[in-house]
mmCIF file of C-alpha atoms and ligand atoms in Angstrom:
data_model
loop_
_atom_site.group_PDB
_atom_site.id
_atom_site.type_symbol
_atom_site.label_atom_id
_atom_site.label_comp_id
_atom_site.label_asym_id
_atom_site.label_seq_id
_atom_site.Cartn_x
_atom_site.Cartn_y
_atom_site.Cartn_z
ATOM 1 C CA MET A 1030 -10.884 -70.749 31.115
ATOM 2 C CA HIS A 1031 -13.461 -68.114 30.203
ATOM 3 C CA THR A 1032 -15.153 -68.840 26.878
ATOM 4 C CA VAL A 1033 -17.766 -67.124 24.697
ATOM 5 C CA ASN A 1034 -19.724 -68.254 21.663
ATOM 6 C CA VAL A 1035 -19.841 -66.056 18.583
ATOM 7 C CA ASN A 1036 -22.000 -67.389 15.775
ATOM 8 C CA ASP A 1037 -21.110 -71.085 15.498
ATOM 9 C CA LYS A 1038 -17.692 -70.984 17.163
ATOM 10 C CA THR A 1039 -16.263 -70.957 20.661
ATOM 11 C CA PHE A 1040 -13.603 -68.483 21.684
ATOM 12 C CA THR A 1041 -11.348 -68.390 24.738
ATOM 13 C CA SER A 1042 -10.262 -65.281 26.652
ATOM 14 C CA TYR A 1043 -6.916 -64.075 25.354
ATOM 15 C CA ILE A 1044 -6.117 -60.380 25.961
ATOM 16 C CA THR A 1045 -7.850 -58.848 28.980
ATOM 17 C CA ALA A 1046 -9.289 -55.344 29.332
ATOM 18 C CA ALA A 1047 -6.503 -54.540 31.796
ATOM 19 C CA GLU A 1048 -3.828 -55.604 29.299
ATOM 20 C CA LEU A 1049 -5.509 -53.554 26.571
ATOM 21 C CA LYS A 1050 -5.558 -50.506 28.844
ATOM 22 C CA ILE A 1051 -1.859 -50.837 29.702
ATOM 23 C CA THR A 1052 -1.001 -51.274 26.035
ATOM 24 C CA ASN A 1053 -3.038 -48.238 24.955
ATOM 25 C CA GLU A 1054 -1.247 -46.184 27.606
ATOM 26 C CA ARG A 1055 2.132 -47.414 26.332
ATOM 27 C CA LEU A 1056 1.237 -46.633 22.706
ATOM 28 C CA ALA A 1057 0.009 -43.156 23.686
ATOM 29 C CA ALA A 1058 3.310 -42.546 25.504
ATOM 30 C CA GLU A 1059 5.299 -43.681 22.455
ATOM 31 C CA LEU A 1060 3.212 -41.406 20.228
ATOM 32 C CA ALA A 1061 3.678 -38.484 22.640
ATOM 33 C CA LEU A 1062 7.455 -38.780 22.250
ATOM 34 C CA ASP A 1063 7.145 -38.360 18.472
ATOM 35 C CA TYR A 1064 4.131 -36.090 17.984
ATOM 36 C CA THR A 1065 3.661 -33.742 20.932
ATOM 37 C CA ASP A 1066 4.243 -30.561 18.927
ATOM 38 C CA LYS A 1067 3.173 -31.844 15.514
ATOM 39 C CA LYS A 1068 -0.623 -31.733 15.700
ATOM 40 C CA PRO A 1069 -0.919 -35.120 13.953
ATOM 41 C CA LEU A 1070 -3.967 -36.419 12.157
ATOM 42 C CA PHE A 1071 -4.955 -39.925 13.213
ATOM 43 C CA ILE A 1072 -6.840 -41.886 10.566
ATOM 44 C CA ALA A 1073 -8.691 -44.861 12.016
ATOM 45 C CA ILE A 1074 -9.774 -47.587 9.654
ATOM 46 C CA LEU A 1075 -13.333 -48.771 10.156
ATOM 47 C CA ASN A 1076 -14.956 -50.997 11.131
ATOM 48 C CA GLY A 1077 -12.517 -53.013 13.189
ATOM 49 C CA SER A 1078 -10.488 -50.222 14.768
ATOM 50 C CA PHE A 1079 -13.326 -48.166 16.248
ATOM 51 C CA MET A 1080 -12.896 -49.386 19.831
ATOM 52 C CA PHE A 1081 -9.093 -49.350 19.775
ATOM 53 C CA ALA A 1082 -9.083 -45.867 18.235
ATOM 54 C CA ALA A 1083 -11.524 -44.518 20.821
ATOM 55 C CA ASP A 1084 -9.587 -45.908 23.788
ATOM 56 C CA LEU A 1085 -6.174 -44.922 22.422
ATOM 57 C CA PHE A 1086 -7.344 -41.425 21.527
ATOM 58 C CA LYS A 1087 -8.572 -40.863 25.076
ATOM 59 C CA GLN A 1088 -4.983 -41.449 26.225
ATOM 60 C CA ILE A 1089 -3.522 -38.882 23.808
ATOM 61 C CA ASN A 1090 -2.527 -35.840 25.868
ATOM 62 C CA PHE A 1091 -1.340 -33.482 23.112
ATOM 63 C CA PRO A 1092 -3.189 -31.646 20.309
ATOM 64 C CA ALA A 1093 -4.303 -34.128 17.674
ATOM 65 C CA GLU A 1094 -7.152 -34.694 15.213
ATOM 66 C CA ILE A 1095 -8.851 -37.946 14.357
ATOM 67 C CA CYS A 1096 -10.942 -38.998 11.380
ATOM 68 C CA PHE A 1097 -12.345 -42.287 10.187
ATOM 69 C CA ILE A 1098 -12.263 -44.021 6.860
ATOM 70 C CA LYS A 1099 -13.735 -47.270 5.698
ATOM 71 C CA LEU A 1100 -11.952 -49.682 3.439
ATOM 72 C CA ALA A 1101 -14.060 -52.139 1.517
ATOM 73 C CA SER A 1102 -12.539 -55.025 -0.340
ATOM 74 C CA TYR A 1103 -14.411 -56.766 -3.093
ATOM 75 C CA LYS A 1104 -13.623 -60.070 -4.733
ATOM 76 C CA GLY A 1105 -12.656 -59.183 -8.258
ATOM 77 C CA THR A 1106 -13.457 -61.253 -11.300
ATOM 78 C CA LYS A 1107 -9.818 -61.255 -12.277
ATOM 79 C CA SER A 1108 -7.111 -63.271 -10.611
ATOM 80 C CA THR A 1109 -5.372 -60.020 -9.749
ATOM 81 C CA GLY A 1110 -7.410 -60.028 -6.543
ATOM 82 C CA ASN A 1111 -9.418 -57.503 -4.638
ATOM 83 C CA VAL A 1112 -10.308 -53.917 -5.364
ATOM 84 C CA ILE A 1113 -9.925 -51.668 -2.350
ATOM 85 C CA THR A 1114 -12.281 -48.707 -2.145
ATOM 86 C CA SER A 1115 -11.767 -45.904 0.315
ATOM 87 C CA ILE A 1116 -14.833 -44.225 1.701
ATOM 88 C CA GLY A 1117 -14.617 -40.894 3.411
ATOM 89 C CA LEU A 1118 -11.026 -39.823 2.878
ATOM 90 C CA ASP A 1119 -11.974 -36.223 2.199
ATOM 91 C CA ILE A 1120 -9.251 -34.546 4.244
ATOM 92 C CA ASP A 1121 -6.218 -32.861 2.745
ATOM 93 C CA LEU A 1122 -3.140 -34.688 4.037
ATOM 94 C CA HIS A 1123 -0.709 -32.215 2.540
ATOM 95 C CA GLU A 1124 1.475 -30.643 5.284
ATOM 96 C CA ARG A 1125 0.074 -33.088 7.859
ATOM 97 C CA HIS A 1126 1.736 -35.704 10.021
ATOM 98 C CA VAL A 1127 -0.492 -38.757 9.600
ATOM 99 C CA VAL A 1128 -0.802 -41.819 11.844
ATOM 100 C CA LEU A 1129 -2.947 -44.701 10.598
ATOM 101 C CA LEU A 1130 -4.794 -46.669 13.282
ATOM 102 C CA GLU A 1131 -5.638 -50.264 12.394
ATOM 103 C CA ASP A 1132 -7.014 -53.098 14.496
ATOM 104 C CA ILE A 1133 -5.034 -55.958 13.005
ATOM 105 C CA ILE A 1134 -2.548 -56.731 10.267
ATOM 106 C CA ASP A 1135 -2.967 -60.254 8.974
ATOM 107 C CA THR A 1136 -1.702 -60.678 5.396
ATOM 108 C CA GLY A 1137 -1.004 -56.938 5.197
ATOM 109 C CA LYS A 1138 -2.979 -56.689 1.972
ATOM 110 C CA THR A 1139 -5.514 -54.094 3.151
ATOM 111 C CA LEU A 1140 -2.912 -51.561 4.223
ATOM 112 C CA TYR A 1141 -0.459 -52.385 1.441
ATOM 113 C CA SER A 1142 -3.155 -51.681 -1.146
ATOM 114 C CA PHE A 1143 -4.342 -48.512 0.513
ATOM 115 C CA LEU A 1144 -1.058 -46.796 1.444
ATOM 116 C CA PRO A 1145 -0.310 -45.489 -2.079
ATOM 117 C CA GLN A 1146 -3.531 -43.433 -1.968
ATOM 118 C CA LEU A 1147 -2.260 -41.703 1.168
ATOM 119 C CA ILE A 1148 1.320 -41.297 -0.035
ATOM 120 C CA HIS A 1149 -0.066 -39.731 -3.216
ATOM 121 C CA GLN A 1150 -1.288 -36.799 -1.085
ATOM 122 C CA GLN A 1151 2.271 -36.208 0.143
ATOM 123 C CA PRO A 1152 1.749 -35.985 3.897
ATOM 124 C CA LEU A 1153 4.703 -34.617 5.877
ATOM 125 C CA SER A 1154 5.011 -38.057 7.445
ATOM 126 C CA LEU A 1155 3.012 -41.277 7.530
ATOM 127 C CA LYS A 1156 3.261 -43.897 10.246
ATOM 128 C CA ILE A 1157 1.262 -46.956 11.190
ATOM 129 C CA CYS A 1158 -0.062 -47.863 14.621
ATOM 130 C CA VAL A 1159 -1.595 -51.324 14.905
ATOM 131 C CA LEU A 1160 -3.112 -53.089 17.878
ATOM 132 C CA LEU A 1161 -2.500 -56.664 16.700
ATOM 133 C CA HIS A 1162 -0.073 -58.198 14.220
ATOM 134 C CA LYS A 1163 0.058 -61.794 12.991
ATOM 135 C CA PRO A 1164 3.641 -61.969 11.676
ATOM 136 C CA GLU A 1165 3.254 -65.576 10.480
ATOM 137 C CA CYS A 1166 0.509 -64.470 8.065
ATOM 138 C CA THR A 1167 2.016 -61.290 6.697
ATOM 139 C CA VAL A 1168 2.904 -61.558 3.007
ATOM 140 C CA PHE A 1169 2.548 -57.909 1.969
ATOM 141 C CA PRO A 1170 5.361 -55.817 3.468
ATOM 142 C CA VAL A 1171 4.010 -53.088 5.745
ATOM 143 C CA THR A 1172 6.218 -51.275 8.241
ATOM 144 C CA ILE A 1173 4.576 -51.127 11.657
ATOM 145 C CA ASP A 1174 5.796 -48.146 13.650
ATOM 146 C CA TYR A 1175 3.739 -48.650 16.823
ATOM 147 C CA LEU A 1176 2.547 -52.136 17.777
ATOM 148 C CA GLY A 1177 0.284 -53.358 20.537
ATOM 149 C CA PHE A 1178 0.653 -57.133 20.443
ATOM 150 C CA SER A 1179 2.315 -59.649 18.155
ATOM 151 C CA ILE A 1180 0.013 -62.690 18.096
ATOM 152 C CA PRO A 1181 0.046 -66.192 16.575
ATOM 153 C CA ASP A 1182 -1.949 -67.229 13.526
ATOM 154 C CA ARG A 1183 -5.224 -67.846 15.279
ATOM 155 C CA PHE A 1184 -8.505 -66.026 14.646
ATOM 156 C CA VAL A 1185 -9.462 -63.439 17.275
ATOM 157 C CA VAL A 1186 -12.670 -61.530 18.050
ATOM 158 C CA GLY A 1187 -13.768 -58.771 20.384
ATOM 159 C CA TYR A 1188 -12.718 -55.195 21.103
ATOM 160 C CA GLY A 1189 -13.975 -54.162 17.660
ATOM 161 C CA LEU A 1190 -12.879 -57.264 15.789
ATOM 162 C CA ASP A 1191 -15.620 -59.455 14.345
ATOM 163 C CA TYR A 1192 -16.364 -62.956 13.235
ATOM 164 C CA ASP A 1193 -18.852 -62.615 10.376
ATOM 165 C CA GLY A 1194 -20.065 -59.312 11.786
ATOM 166 C CA PHE A 1195 -20.524 -60.415 15.379
ATOM 167 C CA GLY A 1196 -18.401 -60.238 18.506
ATOM 168 C CA ARG A 1197 -17.264 -56.634 18.094
ATOM 169 C CA ASN A 1198 -18.987 -55.626 21.336
ATOM 170 C CA LEU A 1199 -16.891 -57.913 23.537
ATOM 171 C CA PRO A 1200 -14.749 -55.643 25.741
ATOM 172 C CA GLU A 1201 -11.766 -58.029 25.640
ATOM 173 C CA ILE A 1202 -10.055 -60.048 22.914
ATOM 174 C CA TYR A 1203 -10.879 -63.719 22.522
ATOM 175 C CA GLN A 1204 -9.058 -66.362 20.510
ATOM 176 C CA LEU A 1205 -10.649 -69.201 18.566
ATOM 177 C CA SER A 1206 -10.583 -72.212 20.878
ATOM 178 C CA GLU A 1207 -8.015 -74.905 20.123
ATOM 179 C CA GLU A 1208 -10.567 -77.658 19.540
ATOM 180 C CA THR A 1209 -12.434 -75.585 16.950
ATOM 181 C CA LYS A 1210 -9.367 -74.259 15.154
ATOM 182 C CA THR A 1211 -9.864 -74.608 11.404
HETATM 183 P P1 IMP B 1470 -5.126 -58.114 6.063
HETATM 184 O O1 IMP B 1470 -5.029 -59.570 5.674
HETATM 185 O O2 IMP B 1470 -3.891 -57.660 6.779
HETATM 186 O O3 IMP B 1470 -5.452 -57.270 4.858
HETATM 187 O O4 IMP B 1470 -6.314 -57.996 7.076
HETATM 188 C C1 IMP B 1470 -7.573 -57.689 6.588
HETATM 189 C C2 IMP B 1470 -8.614 -57.587 7.618
HETATM 190 O O5 IMP B 1470 -8.963 -58.907 7.992
HETATM 191 C C3 IMP B 1470 -8.299 -56.915 8.929
HETATM 192 O O6 IMP B 1470 -8.359 -55.512 8.879
HETATM 193 C C4 IMP B 1470 -9.412 -57.477 9.777
HETATM 194 O O7 IMP B 1470 -10.591 -56.738 9.563
HETATM 195 C C5 IMP B 1470 -9.553 -58.862 9.246
HETATM 196 N N1 IMP B 1470 -8.898 -59.856 10.111
HETATM 197 C C6 IMP B 1470 -7.698 -60.457 9.958
HETATM 198 N N2 IMP B 1470 -7.451 -61.333 10.935
HETATM 199 C C7 IMP B 1470 -8.530 -61.268 11.757
HETATM 200 C C8 IMP B 1470 -8.875 -61.933 12.985
HETATM 201 O O8 IMP B 1470 -8.135 -62.761 13.566
HETATM 202 N N3 IMP B 1470 -10.077 -61.594 13.534
HETATM 203 C C9 IMP B 1470 -10.926 -60.688 12.972
HETATM 204 N N4 IMP B 1470 -10.646 -60.042 11.825
HETATM 205 C C10 IMP B 1470 -9.460 -60.331 11.225
HETATM 206 MG MG1 MG B 1471 -9.779 -53.969 9.890
#
């Protein structure tokens, strides 16, 4: 089995470049059915989704725009949890069909906290396209409209996803090896 080391951990090959390509083509076809004449605005959430967004967007064969935002979560001093800050959402969503692009939904907290800011701008429609979903971990309800892969509760890196900042450059997705699972 092909393995890589990222920081102090070992990861095993999990989703290949070929599987990612097929899945991006499928997602683009699903999106084409719904958006061909709607000139949608894709909003990709940095950092993790940059590679997924780039590859998916290359497969989009109808008029569409893309922009990028960055969500930063900070540990709050209160038990109420994190504060989510959006950086770079300076586009008017009014009268637009919006599709969010996210690399992974784990607990769902990031998207759940951020969606009200988008809904507040009253887009014509708002849907969510996610490459990876860990259903066992999801505690904040988020409706996924377009999904790449449903995966088990095991940490993954590569294809934009990081482990403590590293591993994003790997062209395929790797899963934390069984023996080092924490
Ligand atoms: P959330 O728990 O759904 O809010 O996910 C928050 C963020 O955690 C995601 O956008 C990712 O950046 C990160 N994340 C969750 N699971 C993984 C993983 O397995 N590998 C790398 N990053 C992850
Ligand atoms: Mg992310």
